[in-house]
Amino acid sequence: MFKVAVIGASGLLGRALVDELAQQSDWQVVATAFSRPAPGKVSLDIRDARAVEQFVEREAPDALVIAAAERRPDVCEHDPALARALNVDAVRTLASAANRRGAWTLSISTDYVFDGTHPPYQHDSVPAPLNAYGHSKLEGEHALTESTDLGCVLRLPLLYGPIVSWAESAVTSLVPAIAGSAAPGSKPAVMDAWAIRYPTFTPDVAFVIRQMLERHAQGDAIRGIVQWSGDEPMNKYEIAVRLAEALQLDAHLTPQATPTDSTPRPHNCHLASSRLEALGIGRRTPFDTAIRQVLAAFPWRGAAHA
């Protein structure tokens, strides 16, 4: 029996990963959650080093996937201590505990470790983060590699997938403004048309992680840094247009050609996925197909202001 611990299983990526791994009949999945505890999930605060060590010792997983993080750039900018606790210190604690058990650790990182000026970025390109979020995730990468020789960092860009609220993904968070702009007499919604993003579907990422876990289960663990990304470049304005089409809304949208975020964000951090692709790993669902799946499954689909 191959045992996988998914840390942060109640989040956007964690849920997709648990759903994917549950299909493996000869695997056992131990899922943890903190802010959204639920039946079948172990309550774990990854900021509590002793609790983390006890969890890993008790469960003795063969592999551990860290999907928990503070991923909101504005929050990281205003609360760097929280960003460090979740994105750096917790990674070090988890990876160290897993290393003592001989378990492979996979830690999730971000395209924001790059400044976005010279895409595409390879796994060995030199990082240069622009904001506190990017800095904390880069330090988290170092925390992993310093804590275990049996570990891997998976960098990912903008994620979207099955949601529990519109705000859970930066893609679906656009829906309330899109819906508002379609109301009679409303003002157009202004959407960023400067930053280029590569929306990536969480069930595809979960599929990639399962393939990576299979290699470890077979004694051929992937180590170091790898990257995975969707391959359709689009800015938020273009994402909003496609969301409006999927929702069948006559939205009024205005592109904003200059950056408007208070927290600096990179222009184009396209991640090259070549290292995983060379191993035969990967799956990409077209954005228009995937986003319609997300919208169709959301229980308040018609209530765009929910």
Short mmCIF file of C-alpha atoms in Angstrom, two decimals:
data_model
loop_
_atom_site.label_atom_id
_atom_site.label_comp_id
_atom_site.label_asym_id
_atom_site.label_seq_id
_atom_site.Cartn_x
_atom_site.Cartn_y
_atom_site.Cartn_z
CA MET A 1 0.00 0.00 0.00
CA PHE A 2 1.45 3.35 -1.13
CA LYS A 3 0.54 6.13 1.33
CA VAL A 4 0.34 9.81 0.39
CA ALA A 5 -0.23 12.71 2.78
CA VAL A 6 -1.86 15.75 1.15
CA ILE A 7 -1.22 18.86 3.26
CA GLY A 8 -3.84 21.55 2.63
CA ALA A 9 -6.41 19.19 1.16
CA SER A 10 -9.32 21.61 1.58
CA GLY A 11 -7.87 24.21 -0.82
CA LEU A 12 -8.36 24.71 -4.55
CA LEU A 13 -5.49 22.42 -5.58
CA GLY A 14 -5.68 20.11 -2.58
CA ARG A 15 -9.27 19.07 -3.30
CA ALA A 16 -8.48 18.30 -6.94
CA LEU A 17 -5.46 16.25 -5.85
CA VAL A 18 -7.41 14.21 -3.31
CA ASP A 19 -10.08 13.51 -5.94
CA GLU A 20 -7.41 12.32 -8.38
CA LEU A 21 -5.54 10.14 -5.90
CA ALA A 22 -8.74 8.57 -4.56
CA GLN A 23 -9.06 6.82 -7.93
CA GLN A 24 -5.91 4.79 -7.19
CA SER A 25 -7.30 1.62 -5.62
CA ASP A 26 -3.98 0.51 -4.10
CA TRP A 27 -3.07 3.91 -2.62
CA GLN A 28 -3.99 5.34 0.76
CA VAL A 29 -4.53 9.11 1.05
CA VAL A 30 -4.29 11.03 4.32
CA ALA A 31 -5.72 14.52 3.85
CA THR A 32 -5.12 17.44 6.21
CA ALA A 33 -6.97 20.73 6.55
CA PHE A 34 -6.90 23.70 8.90
CA SER A 35 -9.13 26.64 7.97
CA ARG A 36 -11.81 24.39 6.44
CA PRO A 37 -11.93 21.18 8.51
CA ALA A 38 -14.22 18.46 7.19
CA PRO A 39 -15.05 14.81 7.82
CA GLY A 40 -12.31 12.52 6.59
CA LYS A 41 -9.61 15.19 6.96
CA VAL A 42 -7.03 15.44 9.72
CA SER A 43 -6.93 18.85 11.39
CA LEU A 44 -3.37 20.17 11.19
CA ASP A 45 -1.88 23.63 11.68
CA ILE A 46 1.34 23.48 9.70
CA ARG A 47 2.69 26.42 11.74
CA ASP A 48 2.80 24.09 14.76
CA ALA A 49 6.13 22.28 14.33
CA ARG A 50 5.44 19.72 17.06
CA ALA A 51 2.02 18.86 15.60
CA VAL A 52 3.59 18.45 12.16
CA GLU A 53 6.30 16.14 13.46
CA GLN A 54 3.76 14.05 15.39
CA PHE A 55 1.52 13.81 12.32
CA VAL A 56 4.32 12.58 10.04
CA GLU A 57 5.59 10.15 12.69
CA ARG A 58 2.11 8.75 13.29
CA GLU A 59 0.99 8.47 9.66
CA ALA A 60 4.38 7.47 8.20
CA PRO A 61 3.52 8.41 4.59
CA ASP A 62 5.63 7.29 1.63
CA ALA A 63 5.13 10.72 0.05
CA LEU A 64 3.97 14.11 1.23
CA VAL A 65 2.50 16.86 -0.98
CA ILE A 66 2.45 20.40 0.42
CA ALA A 67 -0.52 22.18 -1.15
CA ALA A 68 -1.05 24.56 1.79
CA ALA A 69 0.26 28.12 1.45
CA GLU A 70 -0.55 31.80 1.71
CA ARG A 71 -1.02 32.48 -1.99
CA ARG A 72 -2.60 35.96 -1.97
CA PRO A 73 0.06 38.52 -2.99
CA ASP A 74 -1.66 41.43 -1.23
CA VAL A 75 -1.90 39.48 2.05
CA CYS A 76 1.78 38.50 1.83
CA GLU A 77 2.74 42.12 1.17
CA HIS A 78 0.94 43.35 4.31
CA ASP A 79 1.66 40.36 6.57
CA PRO A 80 5.15 39.05 5.72
CA ALA A 81 5.30 37.15 9.03
CA LEU A 82 2.28 35.06 8.04
CA ALA A 83 3.74 34.50 4.56
CA ARG A 84 7.01 33.28 6.10
CA ALA A 85 5.26 31.03 8.62
CA LEU A 86 3.20 29.25 5.95
CA ASN A 87 5.38 29.46 2.84
CA VAL A 88 8.85 28.98 4.36
CA ASP A 89 8.98 27.72 7.94
CA ALA A 90 6.18 25.18 7.52
CA VAL A 91 7.81 23.79 4.37
CA ARG A 92 11.06 23.32 6.27
CA THR A 93 9.29 21.56 9.15
CA LEU A 94 7.28 19.28 6.86
CA ALA A 95 10.22 18.41 4.61
CA SER A 96 12.51 17.71 7.57
CA ALA A 97 9.93 15.44 9.20
CA ALA A 98 9.32 13.61 5.92
CA ASN A 99 13.07 13.25 5.35
CA ARG A 100 13.48 11.51 8.70
CA ARG A 101 10.86 8.97 7.57
CA GLY A 102 12.41 8.53 4.12
CA ALA A 103 9.32 10.03 2.46
CA TRP A 104 9.44 11.99 -0.79
CA THR A 105 8.23 15.58 -0.41
CA LEU A 106 6.62 17.64 -3.18
CA SER A 107 6.24 21.36 -2.46
CA ILE A 108 4.15 23.68 -4.63
CA SER A 109 5.73 26.96 -5.73
CA THR A 110 4.80 29.73 -8.16
CA ASP A 111 5.70 31.53 -11.38
CA TYR A 112 5.98 34.68 -9.23
CA VAL A 113 9.54 33.69 -8.28
CA PHE A 114 10.39 35.40 -11.60
CA ASP A 115 10.15 39.09 -12.52
CA GLY A 116 8.32 38.45 -15.81
CA THR A 117 10.75 40.32 -18.08
CA HIS A 118 12.35 37.43 -20.01
CA PRO A 119 9.88 34.54 -20.61
CA PRO A 120 9.71 31.67 -21.05
CA TYR A 121 11.39 30.59 -17.81
CA GLN A 122 13.14 27.23 -17.52
CA HIS A 123 13.35 25.27 -14.27
CA ASP A 124 16.94 26.45 -13.87
CA SER A 125 16.38 30.11 -14.82
CA VAL A 126 17.57 32.60 -12.20
CA PRO A 127 14.65 33.74 -9.98
CA ALA A 128 14.05 37.45 -9.30
CA PRO A 129 10.74 37.91 -7.42
CA LEU A 130 9.04 41.32 -7.44
CA ASN A 131 6.81 41.00 -4.37
CA ALA A 132 6.67 39.51 -0.88
CA TYR A 133 4.66 36.50 -2.10
CA GLY A 134 7.31 35.63 -4.70
CA HIS A 135 10.09 36.12 -2.16
CA SER A 136 8.39 33.87 0.39
CA LYS A 137 7.80 31.11 -2.14
CA LEU A 138 11.41 31.30 -3.33
CA GLU A 139 12.59 30.99 0.27
CA GLY A 140 10.21 28.05 0.59
CA GLU A 141 11.94 26.37 -2.36
CA HIS A 142 15.26 26.80 -0.57
CA ALA A 143 13.74 25.48 2.66
CA LEU A 144 12.73 22.28 0.85
CA THR A 145 16.05 21.67 -0.89
CA GLU A 146 17.98 22.40 2.31
CA SER A 147 15.83 20.01 4.36
CA THR A 148 15.76 16.90 2.21
CA ASP A 149 17.57 15.18 -0.65
CA LEU A 150 14.36 13.34 -1.46
CA GLY A 151 12.23 16.28 -2.52
CA CYS A 152 10.91 18.23 -5.47
CA VAL A 153 9.51 21.71 -6.11
CA LEU A 154 6.64 22.06 -8.61
CA ARG A 155 6.18 25.63 -9.85
CA LEU A 156 2.70 26.50 -11.09
CA PRO A 157 1.10 29.66 -12.54
CA LEU A 158 -2.45 31.00 -12.08
CA LEU A 159 -4.69 28.12 -11.00
CA TYR A 160 -8.43 27.64 -11.51
CA GLY A 161 -10.70 24.66 -11.12
CA PRO A 162 -13.73 23.45 -9.15
CA ILE A 163 -14.48 26.13 -6.54
CA VAL A 164 -16.38 26.67 -3.29
CA SER A 165 -16.61 30.45 -3.85
CA TRP A 166 -15.99 32.83 -6.76
CA ALA A 167 -13.07 34.37 -4.84
CA GLU A 168 -11.17 31.09 -4.54
CA SER A 169 -9.41 31.57 -7.88
CA ALA A 170 -8.22 34.78 -9.53
CA VAL A 171 -10.02 33.51 -12.65
CA THR A 172 -13.49 33.01 -11.17
CA SER A 173 -13.09 36.05 -8.88
CA LEU A 174 -13.81 38.12 -12.01
CA VAL A 175 -17.35 36.73 -12.34
CA PRO A 176 -19.20 39.13 -9.99
CA ALA A 177 -17.78 42.18 -11.81
CA ILE A 178 -18.58 40.61 -15.17
CA ALA A 179 -22.15 39.89 -14.08
CA GLY A 180 -22.51 43.38 -12.64
CA SER A 181 -21.43 44.96 -15.93
CA ALA A 182 -24.17 43.05 -17.74
CA ALA A 183 -26.92 44.55 -15.58
CA PRO A 184 -29.05 47.27 -17.23
CA GLY A 185 -27.61 50.75 -16.77
CA SER A 186 -24.39 49.52 -15.15
CA LYS A 187 -20.91 50.87 -15.81
CA PRO A 188 -18.39 48.76 -17.74
CA ALA A 189 -16.05 46.58 -15.67
CA VAL A 190 -12.41 47.59 -16.07
CA MET A 191 -10.13 44.57 -16.50
CA ASP A 192 -6.34 44.39 -16.52
CA ALA A 193 -5.01 43.89 -20.04
CA TRP A 194 -1.33 44.27 -19.15
CA ALA A 195 -0.18 41.16 -17.28
CA ILE A 196 -0.05 37.95 -19.32
CA ARG A 197 -1.15 34.86 -17.43
CA TYR A 198 -1.34 31.15 -18.21
CA PRO A 199 -4.45 29.79 -16.46
CA THR A 200 -3.87 26.18 -15.41
CA PHE A 201 -6.65 23.71 -14.53
CA THR A 202 -6.28 22.10 -11.10
CA PRO A 203 -7.51 18.64 -12.23
CA ASP A 204 -4.71 18.71 -14.84
CA VAL A 205 -2.17 19.61 -12.14
CA ALA A 206 -3.53 16.80 -9.96
CA PHE A 207 -3.04 14.40 -12.87
CA VAL A 208 0.56 15.62 -13.25
CA ILE A 209 1.22 15.17 -9.52
CA ARG A 210 -0.22 11.64 -9.64
CA GLN A 211 2.17 10.81 -12.47
CA MET A 212 5.05 12.21 -10.40
CA LEU A 213 3.94 10.15 -7.37
CA GLU A 214 3.80 7.02 -9.55
CA ARG A 215 7.47 7.51 -10.45
CA HIS A 216 8.36 7.71 -6.76
CA ALA A 217 6.27 4.61 -6.01
CA GLN A 218 8.30 2.81 -8.69
CA GLY A 219 11.59 3.89 -7.10
CA ASP A 220 12.38 6.64 -9.60
CA ALA A 221 11.63 9.83 -7.68
CA ILE A 222 11.87 13.20 -9.42
CA ARG A 223 14.08 15.66 -7.54
CA GLY A 224 14.97 19.32 -7.79
CA ILE A 225 12.70 21.79 -9.57
CA VAL A 226 10.03 21.13 -12.20
CA GLN A 227 7.33 23.34 -13.70
CA TRP A 228 3.87 22.86 -15.18
CA SER A 229 1.71 25.40 -16.97
CA GLY A 230 -1.27 25.80 -19.21
CA ASP A 231 -0.26 26.87 -22.72
CA GLU A 232 -2.88 29.55 -23.51
CA PRO A 233 -1.60 33.08 -22.79
CA MET A 234 -4.25 35.62 -21.81
CA ASN A 235 -4.67 38.74 -19.72
CA LYS A 236 -7.52 39.26 -17.25
CA TYR A 237 -9.53 41.18 -19.84
CA GLU A 238 -9.31 38.22 -22.24
CA ILE A 239 -10.16 35.81 -19.43
CA ALA A 240 -13.20 37.97 -18.59
CA VAL A 241 -14.38 37.95 -22.22
CA ARG A 242 -14.23 34.15 -22.29
CA LEU A 243 -15.96 33.89 -18.93
CA ALA A 244 -18.76 36.15 -20.17
CA GLU A 245 -19.18 33.94 -23.24
CA ALA A 246 -19.30 30.81 -21.06
CA LEU A 247 -21.85 32.43 -18.75
CA GLN A 248 -23.84 33.75 -21.75
CA LEU A 249 -23.72 37.28 -20.34
CA ASP A 250 -23.76 40.46 -22.42
CA ALA A 251 -20.98 41.97 -20.32
CA HIS A 252 -19.55 45.44 -20.82
CA LEU A 253 -15.79 45.20 -20.31
CA THR A 254 -13.05 47.81 -20.69
CA PRO A 255 -9.38 46.81 -21.04
CA GLN A 256 -6.87 48.64 -18.81
CA ALA A 257 -3.48 48.72 -20.54
CA THR A 258 -1.37 49.74 -17.53
CA PRO A 259 -0.85 47.91 -14.21
CA THR A 260 -3.32 48.90 -11.50
CA ASP A 261 -2.44 46.55 -8.62
CA SER A 262 -0.97 48.10 -5.48
CA THR A 263 1.26 45.04 -5.08
CA PRO A 264 3.75 44.78 -7.97
CA ARG A 265 3.12 41.84 -10.28
CA PRO A 266 5.25 40.47 -13.11
CA HIS A 267 4.32 41.04 -16.75
CA ASN A 268 4.80 37.54 -18.21
CA CYS A 269 6.14 34.62 -16.18
CA HIS A 270 5.48 31.85 -18.70
CA LEU A 271 6.85 28.62 -17.22
CA ALA A 272 8.44 26.09 -19.56
CA SER A 273 7.16 22.60 -18.75
CA SER A 274 9.83 20.78 -20.76
CA ARG A 275 11.41 18.81 -17.91
CA LEU A 276 8.14 17.03 -17.09
CA GLU A 277 7.13 16.74 -20.75
CA ALA A 278 10.42 14.96 -21.47
CA LEU A 279 9.39 12.34 -18.89
CA GLY A 280 6.04 11.82 -20.62
CA ILE A 281 4.21 13.64 -17.86
CA GLY A 282 1.40 16.11 -18.46
CA ARG A 283 -2.17 16.87 -19.48
CA ARG A 284 -3.81 20.11 -20.60
CA THR A 285 -7.55 20.70 -20.85
CA PRO A 286 -8.47 23.64 -23.16
CA PHE A 287 -9.50 26.69 -21.13
CA ASP A 288 -12.94 27.07 -22.70
CA THR A 289 -13.72 23.41 -22.01
CA ALA A 290 -12.40 23.49 -18.45
CA ILE A 291 -14.04 26.76 -17.40
CA ARG A 292 -17.42 25.51 -18.55
CA GLN A 293 -16.93 22.43 -16.36
CA VAL A 294 -16.15 24.70 -13.41
CA LEU A 295 -19.15 26.95 -13.97
CA ALA A 296 -21.54 24.05 -14.55
CA ALA A 297 -20.50 22.38 -11.28
CA PHE A 298 -20.65 25.49 -9.09
CA PRO A 299 -23.89 25.22 -7.03
CA TRP A 300 -24.66 28.96 -7.28
CA ARG A 301 -23.90 29.24 -10.96
CA GLY A 302 -26.83 31.60 -11.59
CA ALA A 303 -26.07 33.76 -8.56
CA ALA A 304 -23.04 35.56 -9.93
CA HIS A 305 -23.00 37.90 -6.96
CA ALA A 306 -22.69 35.06 -4.44
#
